[in-house]
PDB file of C-alpha atoms and ligand atoms in Angstrom:
ATOM      1  CA  ARG A 288     115.354  77.236 158.818  1.00 58.00           C
ATOM      2  CA  GLY A 289     116.735  79.231 156.031  1.00 65.00           C
ATOM      3  CA  LEU A 290     120.017  77.955 156.362  1.00 60.00           C
ATOM      4  CA  LEU A 291     119.288  74.697 156.236  1.00 59.00           C
ATOM      5  CA  THR A 292     117.632  75.412 153.164  1.00 66.00           C
ATOM      6  CA  GLY A 293     120.981  77.179 152.067  1.00 63.00           C
ATOM      7  CA  ILE A 294     122.958  74.412 152.383  1.00 59.00           C
ATOM      8  CA  VAL A 295     120.970  71.194 150.750  1.00 59.00           C
ATOM      9  CA  GLN A 296     120.276  73.899 148.250  1.00 71.00           C
ATOM     10  CA  GLY A 297     124.373  74.158 148.088  1.00 62.00           C
ATOM     11  CA  PHE A 298     125.063  71.030 148.171  1.00 60.00           C
ATOM     12  CA  SER A 299     122.038  70.159 145.704  1.00 62.00           C
ATOM     13  CA  ILE A 300     123.716  72.024 143.120  1.00 59.00           C
ATOM     14  CA  THR A 301     127.505  71.497 143.530  1.00 59.00           C
ATOM     15  CA  GLY A 302     125.961  67.501 142.903  1.00 56.00           C
ATOM     16  CA  ILE A 303     123.401  68.449 140.301  1.00 56.00           C
ATOM     17  CA  GLY A 304     127.461  70.047 138.793  1.00 53.00           C
ATOM     18  CA  PHE A 305     129.956  66.650 140.138  1.00 50.00           C
ATOM     19  CA  LEU A 306     127.784  64.552 137.702  1.00 57.00           C
ATOM     20  CA  SER A 307     126.908  66.356 134.487  1.00 58.00           C
ATOM     21  CA  TYR A 308     131.059  67.800 134.392  1.00 52.00           C
ATOM     22  CA  PRO A 309     131.331  64.771 131.929  1.00 50.00           C
ATOM     23  CA  PHE A 310     128.340  64.935 129.773  1.00 50.00           C
ATOM     24  CA  ILE A 311     129.295  69.028 129.599  1.00 48.00           C
ATOM     25  CA  LYS A 312     132.529  67.570 129.119  1.00 48.00           C
ATOM     26  CA  ALA A 313     131.685  65.608 125.897  1.00 49.00           C
ATOM     27  CA  TRP A 314     130.429  68.634 124.492  1.00 50.00           C
ATOM     28  CA  ILE A 315     133.101  71.289 124.055  1.00 48.00           C
ATOM     29  CA  PRO A 316     135.112  71.263 121.203  1.00 45.00           C
ATOM     30  CA  LYS A 317     138.473  70.105 121.620  1.00 48.00           C
ATOM     31  CA  PHE A 318     139.957  73.290 119.665  1.00 47.00           C
ATOM     32  CA  GLU A 319     143.379  70.537 120.291  1.00 44.00           C
ATOM     33  CA  ASN A 320     143.081  68.431 118.086  1.00 52.00           C
ATOM     34  CA  ASP A 321     141.425  70.071 114.975  1.00 66.00           C
ATOM     35  CA  LEU A 322     144.626  72.081 114.585  1.00 84.00           C
ATOM     36  CA  SER A 323     145.271  69.119 111.936  1.00 91.00           C
ATOM     37  CA  LEU A 324     143.458  66.412 110.182  1.00 94.00           C
ATOM     38  CA  GLU A 325     144.393  63.152 108.277  1.00 95.00           C
ATOM     39  CA  ILE A 326     142.140  62.326 105.472  1.00 96.00           C
ATOM     40  CA  ARG A 327     142.942  59.357 103.505  1.00 95.00           C
ATOM     41  CA  ILE A 328     143.232  59.142 100.007  1.00 96.00           C
ATOM     42  CA  ASP A 329     143.957  56.091  99.016  1.00 94.00           C
ATOM     43  CA  ASP A 330     139.503  54.983  98.987  1.00 94.00           C
ATOM     44  CA  LEU A 331     139.119  58.103  95.780  1.00 96.00           C
ATOM     45  CA  LEU A 332     139.984  56.373  92.288  1.00 96.00           C
ATOM     46  CA  PRO A 333     139.907  59.262  89.022  1.00 95.00           C
ATOM     47  CA  GLY A 334     137.286  61.506  89.253  1.00 93.00           C
ATOM     48  CA  GLN A 335     136.032  60.465  92.758  1.00 94.00           C
ATOM     49  CA  SER A 336     135.620  62.749  95.302  1.00 94.00           C
ATOM     50  CA  LYS A 337     134.915  63.309  99.165  1.00 96.00           C
ATOM     51  CA  THR A 338     133.894  65.650 101.360  1.00 96.00           C
ATOM     52  CA  VAL A 339     135.548  66.250 104.503  1.00 96.00           C
ATOM     53  CA  ARG A 340     134.335  68.936 107.387  1.00 95.00           C
ATOM     54  CA  TRP A 341     137.100  70.681 109.476  1.00 93.00           C
ATOM     55  CA  LEU A 342     137.298  73.805 111.919  1.00 91.00           C
ATOM     56  CA  GLY A 343     134.248  74.095 110.465  1.00 92.00           C
ATOM     57  CA  ARG A 344     134.687  73.911 106.930  1.00 94.00           C
ATOM     58  CA  ASN A 345     133.762  71.561 104.050  1.00 96.00           C
ATOM     59  CA  LEU A 346     136.121  70.968 101.457  1.00 96.00           C
ATOM     60  CA  PHE A 347     136.318  68.234  98.961  1.00 96.00           C
ATOM     61  CA  VAL A 348     138.988  66.409  98.213  1.00 97.00           C
ATOM     62  CA  LEU A 349     138.790  64.174  94.792  1.00 96.00           C
ATOM     63  CA  ARG A 350     141.446  62.858  92.385  1.00 96.00           C
ATOM     64  CA  ARG A 351     141.696  64.252  88.620  1.00 95.00           C
ATOM     65  CA  THR A 352     141.345  62.781  85.504  1.00 95.00           C
ATOM     66  CA  GLN A 353     144.346  62.780  83.446  1.00 95.00           C
ATOM     67  CA  GLU A 354     141.638  64.183  80.908  1.00 94.00           C
ATOM     68  CA  GLU A 355     140.350  66.932  83.969  1.00 93.00           C
ATOM     69  CA  LEU A 356     144.755  67.199  84.506  1.00 94.00           C
ATOM     70  CA  GLY A 357     144.942  68.238  80.804  1.00 92.00           C
ATOM     71  CA  ILE A 358     141.988  70.725  80.676  1.00 91.00           C
ATOM     72  CA  LEU A 359     143.732  72.524  83.518  1.00 90.00           C
ATOM     73  CA  ASP A 360     146.651  72.742  81.104  1.00 84.00           C
ATOM     74  CA  GLN A 361     146.062  74.319  78.427  1.00 84.00           C
ATOM     75  CA  ALA A 362     145.636  78.541  78.930  1.00 72.00           C
ATOM     76  CA  GLU A 363     142.685  80.204  80.345  1.00 74.00           C
ATOM     77  CA  PRO A 364     141.667  83.050  79.025  1.00 79.00           C
ATOM     78  CA  GLU A 365     138.642  83.012  81.079  1.00 92.00           C
ATOM     79  CA  LEU A 366     139.464  83.300  84.287  1.00 94.00           C
ATOM     80  CA  LYS A 367     139.683  86.494  86.428  1.00 95.00           C
ATOM     81  CA  ASP A 368     142.593  85.180  88.416  1.00 94.00           C
ATOM     82  CA  PRO A 369     144.413  82.647  86.492  1.00 92.00           C
ATOM     83  CA  ASN A 370     147.833  82.788  88.814  1.00 91.00           C
ATOM     84  CA  SER A 371     146.195  82.923  91.490  1.00 93.00           C
ATOM     85  CA  LYS A 372     148.060  86.489  92.928  1.00 93.00           C
ATOM     86  CA  GLU A 373     144.700  87.352  94.892  1.00 94.00           C
ATOM     87  CA  SER A 374     143.847  83.626  95.679  1.00 95.00           C
ATOM     88  CA  LYS A 375     144.536  82.132  99.141  1.00 95.00           C
ATOM     89  CA  GLN A 376     145.851  79.406  98.516  1.00 96.00           C
ATOM     90  CA  PRO A 377     149.628  77.503 100.383  1.00 95.00           C
ATOM     91  CA  ALA A 378     153.067  78.565  98.453  1.00 95.00           C
ATOM     92  CA  PHE A 379     153.725  74.889  97.325  1.00 95.00           C
ATOM     93  CA  ALA A 380     149.401  75.744  95.484  1.00 95.00           C
ATOM     94  CA  LEU A 381     150.387  78.670  93.091  1.00 94.00           C
ATOM     95  CA  HIS A 382     150.740  76.785  89.348  1.00 92.00           C
ATOM     96  CA  GLN A 383     147.371  75.613  87.504  1.00 92.00           C
ATOM     97  CA  PHE A 384     146.233  72.996  88.899  1.00 95.00           C
ATOM     98  CA  ARG A 385     146.699  74.272  92.442  1.00 96.00           C
ATOM     99  CA  SER A 386     147.636  71.077  94.060  1.00 96.00           C
ATOM    100  CA  PHE A 387     150.739  69.950  95.847  1.00 96.00           C
ATOM    101  CA  ARG A 388     149.986  66.464  93.538  1.00 96.00           C
ATOM    102  CA  PRO A 389     148.423  67.527  90.540  1.00 95.00           C
ATOM    103  CA  GLU A 390     146.327  64.784  90.827  1.00 95.00           C
ATOM    104  CA  LEU A 391     145.422  65.142  94.251  1.00 97.00           C
ATOM    105  CA  PHE A 392     143.473  68.566  94.242  1.00 97.00           C
ATOM    106  CA  VAL A 393     141.722  69.977  97.810  1.00 97.00           C
ATOM    107  CA  VAL A 394     140.090  72.845  98.065  1.00 97.00           C
ATOM    108  CA  TYR A 395     137.632  74.484 100.652  1.00 97.00           C
ATOM    109  CA  ASN A 396     133.856  74.809  98.830  1.00 95.00           C
ATOM    110  CA  ASN A 397     132.519  77.519 100.170  1.00 97.00           C
ATOM    111  CA  CYS A 398     132.096  80.488  97.575  1.00 98.00           C
ATOM    112  CA  THR A 399     134.661  83.113  97.529  1.00 98.00           C
ATOM    113  CA  HIS A 400     131.265  85.763  96.763  1.00 98.00           C
ATOM    114  CA  LEU A 401     129.386  85.240  99.718  1.00 97.00           C
ATOM    115  CA  GLY A 402     129.906  82.311 101.494  1.00 97.00           C
ATOM    116  CA  CYS A 403     127.898  79.650  99.985  1.00 98.00           C
ATOM    117  CA  GLU A 404     128.979  75.771  99.137  1.00 97.00           C
ATOM    118  CA  VAL A 405     129.314  75.557  95.745  1.00 97.00           C
ATOM    119  CA  SER A 406     128.941  72.306  94.201  1.00 96.00           C
ATOM    120  CA  ARG A 407     130.761  69.550  91.339  1.00 92.00           C
ATOM    121  CA  GLU A 408     129.289  70.160  88.335  1.00 89.00           C
ATOM    122  CA  LYS A 409     131.059  67.972  85.482  1.00 84.00           C
ATOM    123  CA  ALA A 410     134.573  68.781  86.907  1.00 84.00           C
ATOM    124  CA  LYS A 411     134.213  72.195  88.037  1.00 93.00           C
ATOM    125  CA  PHE A 412     132.905  73.963  90.490  1.00 96.00           C
ATOM    126  CA  LYS A 413     129.426  76.516  90.318  1.00 97.00           C
ATOM    127  CA  CYS A 414     128.048  78.087  93.380  1.00 98.00           C
ATOM    128  CA  PRO A 415     124.648  77.978  94.177  1.00 97.00           C
ATOM    129  CA  CYS A 416     123.491  81.514  95.185  1.00 98.00           C
ATOM    130  CA  HIS A 417     124.550  83.942  92.015  1.00 98.00           C
ATOM    131  CA  GLN A 418     126.141  81.220  89.308  1.00 97.00           C
ATOM    132  CA  SER A 419     129.907  81.453  90.115  1.00 97.00           C
ATOM    133  CA  ASP A 420     131.588  79.543  87.871  1.00 96.00           C
ATOM    134  CA  TYR A 421     135.026  78.431  88.880  1.00 96.00           C
ATOM    135  CA  ASP A 422     137.547  75.751  86.425  1.00 95.00           C
ATOM    136  CA  GLY A 423     138.886  72.335  88.430  1.00 95.00           C
ATOM    137  CA  ALA A 424     141.248  73.854  89.873  1.00 96.00           C
ATOM    138  CA  GLY A 425     138.636  76.329  91.689  1.00 96.00           C
ATOM    139  CA  ARG A 426     139.538  79.358  89.683  1.00 96.00           C
ATOM    140  CA  VAL A 427     136.873  82.034  89.357  1.00 97.00           C
ATOM    141  CA  SER A 428     135.455  82.494  85.877  1.00 96.00           C
ATOM    142  CA  THR A 429     136.123  86.213  84.744  1.00 96.00           C
ATOM    143  CA  GLU A 430     131.709  86.141  84.128  1.00 95.00           C
ATOM    144  CA  ALA A 431     131.632  85.484  87.916  1.00 97.00           C
ATOM    145  CA  VAL A 432     130.558  87.843  90.534  1.00 98.00           C
ATOM    146  CA  ALA A 433     132.851  86.061  92.863  1.00 98.00           C
ATOM    147  CA  PRO A 434     135.930  87.653  93.298  1.00 97.00           C
ATOM    148  CA  THR A 435     138.602  85.683  94.092  1.00 97.00           C
ATOM    149  CA  ASN A 436     139.460  81.571  93.207  1.00 97.00           C
ATOM    150  CA  LEU A 437     138.380  78.896  95.801  1.00 98.00           C
ATOM    151  CA  GLU A 438     140.350  78.600  99.135  1.00 97.00           C
ATOM    152  CA  VAL A 439     143.047  76.119  98.791  1.00 97.00           C
ATOM    153  CA  PRO A 440     143.900  74.930 102.791  1.00 96.00           C
ATOM    154  CA  GLU A 441     147.462  74.085 103.949  1.00 96.00           C
ATOM    155  CA  TYR A 442     147.976  70.698 104.184  1.00 96.00           C
ATOM    156  CA  GLN A 443     151.187  67.962 104.114  1.00 95.00           C
ATOM    157  CA  PHE A 444     151.364  64.518 102.235  1.00 95.00           C
ATOM    158  CA  ILE A 445     151.954  62.073 104.822  1.00 94.00           C
ATOM    159  CA  SER A 446     152.313  59.006 103.368  1.00 91.00           C
ATOM    160  CA  GLY A 447     151.161  57.816  99.959  1.00 87.00           C
ATOM    161  CA  ASN A 448     148.092  57.192 100.851  1.00 93.00           C
ATOM    162  CA  ARG A 449     147.438  59.674 103.365  1.00 95.00           C
ATOM    163  CA  ILE A 450     147.369  63.985 103.839  1.00 96.00           C
ATOM    164  CA  ARG A 451     146.965  66.251 107.124  1.00 96.00           C
ATOM    165  CA  LEU A 452     145.378  69.111 106.691  1.00 96.00           C
ATOM    166  CA  VAL A 453     147.084  71.324 109.335  1.00 94.00           C
ATOM    167  CA  VAL A 454     146.432  74.746 110.156  1.00 88.00           C
ATOM    168  CA  SER A 455     148.084  78.230 107.751  1.00 77.00           C
ATOM    169  CA  GLU A 456     150.614  79.847 109.315  1.00 67.00           C
ATOM    170  CA  VAL A 457     149.210  82.428 106.554  1.00 55.00           C
TER     171      VAL A 457
HETATM  172 FE1  FES B 560     128.414  82.889  95.602  1.00 83.09          FE
HETATM  173 FE2  FES B 560     127.300  84.711  95.104  1.00 83.09          FE
HETATM  174  S1  FES B 560     127.471  83.147  96.890  1.00 83.09           S
HETATM  175  S2  FES B 560     128.271  83.856  93.657  1.00 83.09           S
END
């Protein structure tokens, strides 16, 4: 009788396993699909932004106005790392705009101090946790406790209307 009970239990467990496989599979993240993400940018007017989630983090995608670009073009003596030498970004973003095309800015919104999410305030960024300020290119101010500029992800333009986020090789 014990043997029979064992056999029945074995079949039951196997059956439950087969039946639940599709549900379990649906819960497992598809990591291979997360290694790049396409984002539409033609829905952003100057001054508008959107938040995109990728690889477990949020990032801002925003279209700057001409006025915002003009501010970034001016000398900024109160920045900790104005040329982003100590900060993380792709090689194409090593200038005052920190973007592939000046008008389109893509940046992770985690503060570089302890990782709180910054908010966008009047074309700048501010961390709610310990008040670190970043300019419109995510460059941290000299007064802030955050050590470096906001991180810029690797991305490519795949058309005039779309960009593709890709995993950085650095
Ligand atoms: Fe942003 Fe501390 S986490 S200033």
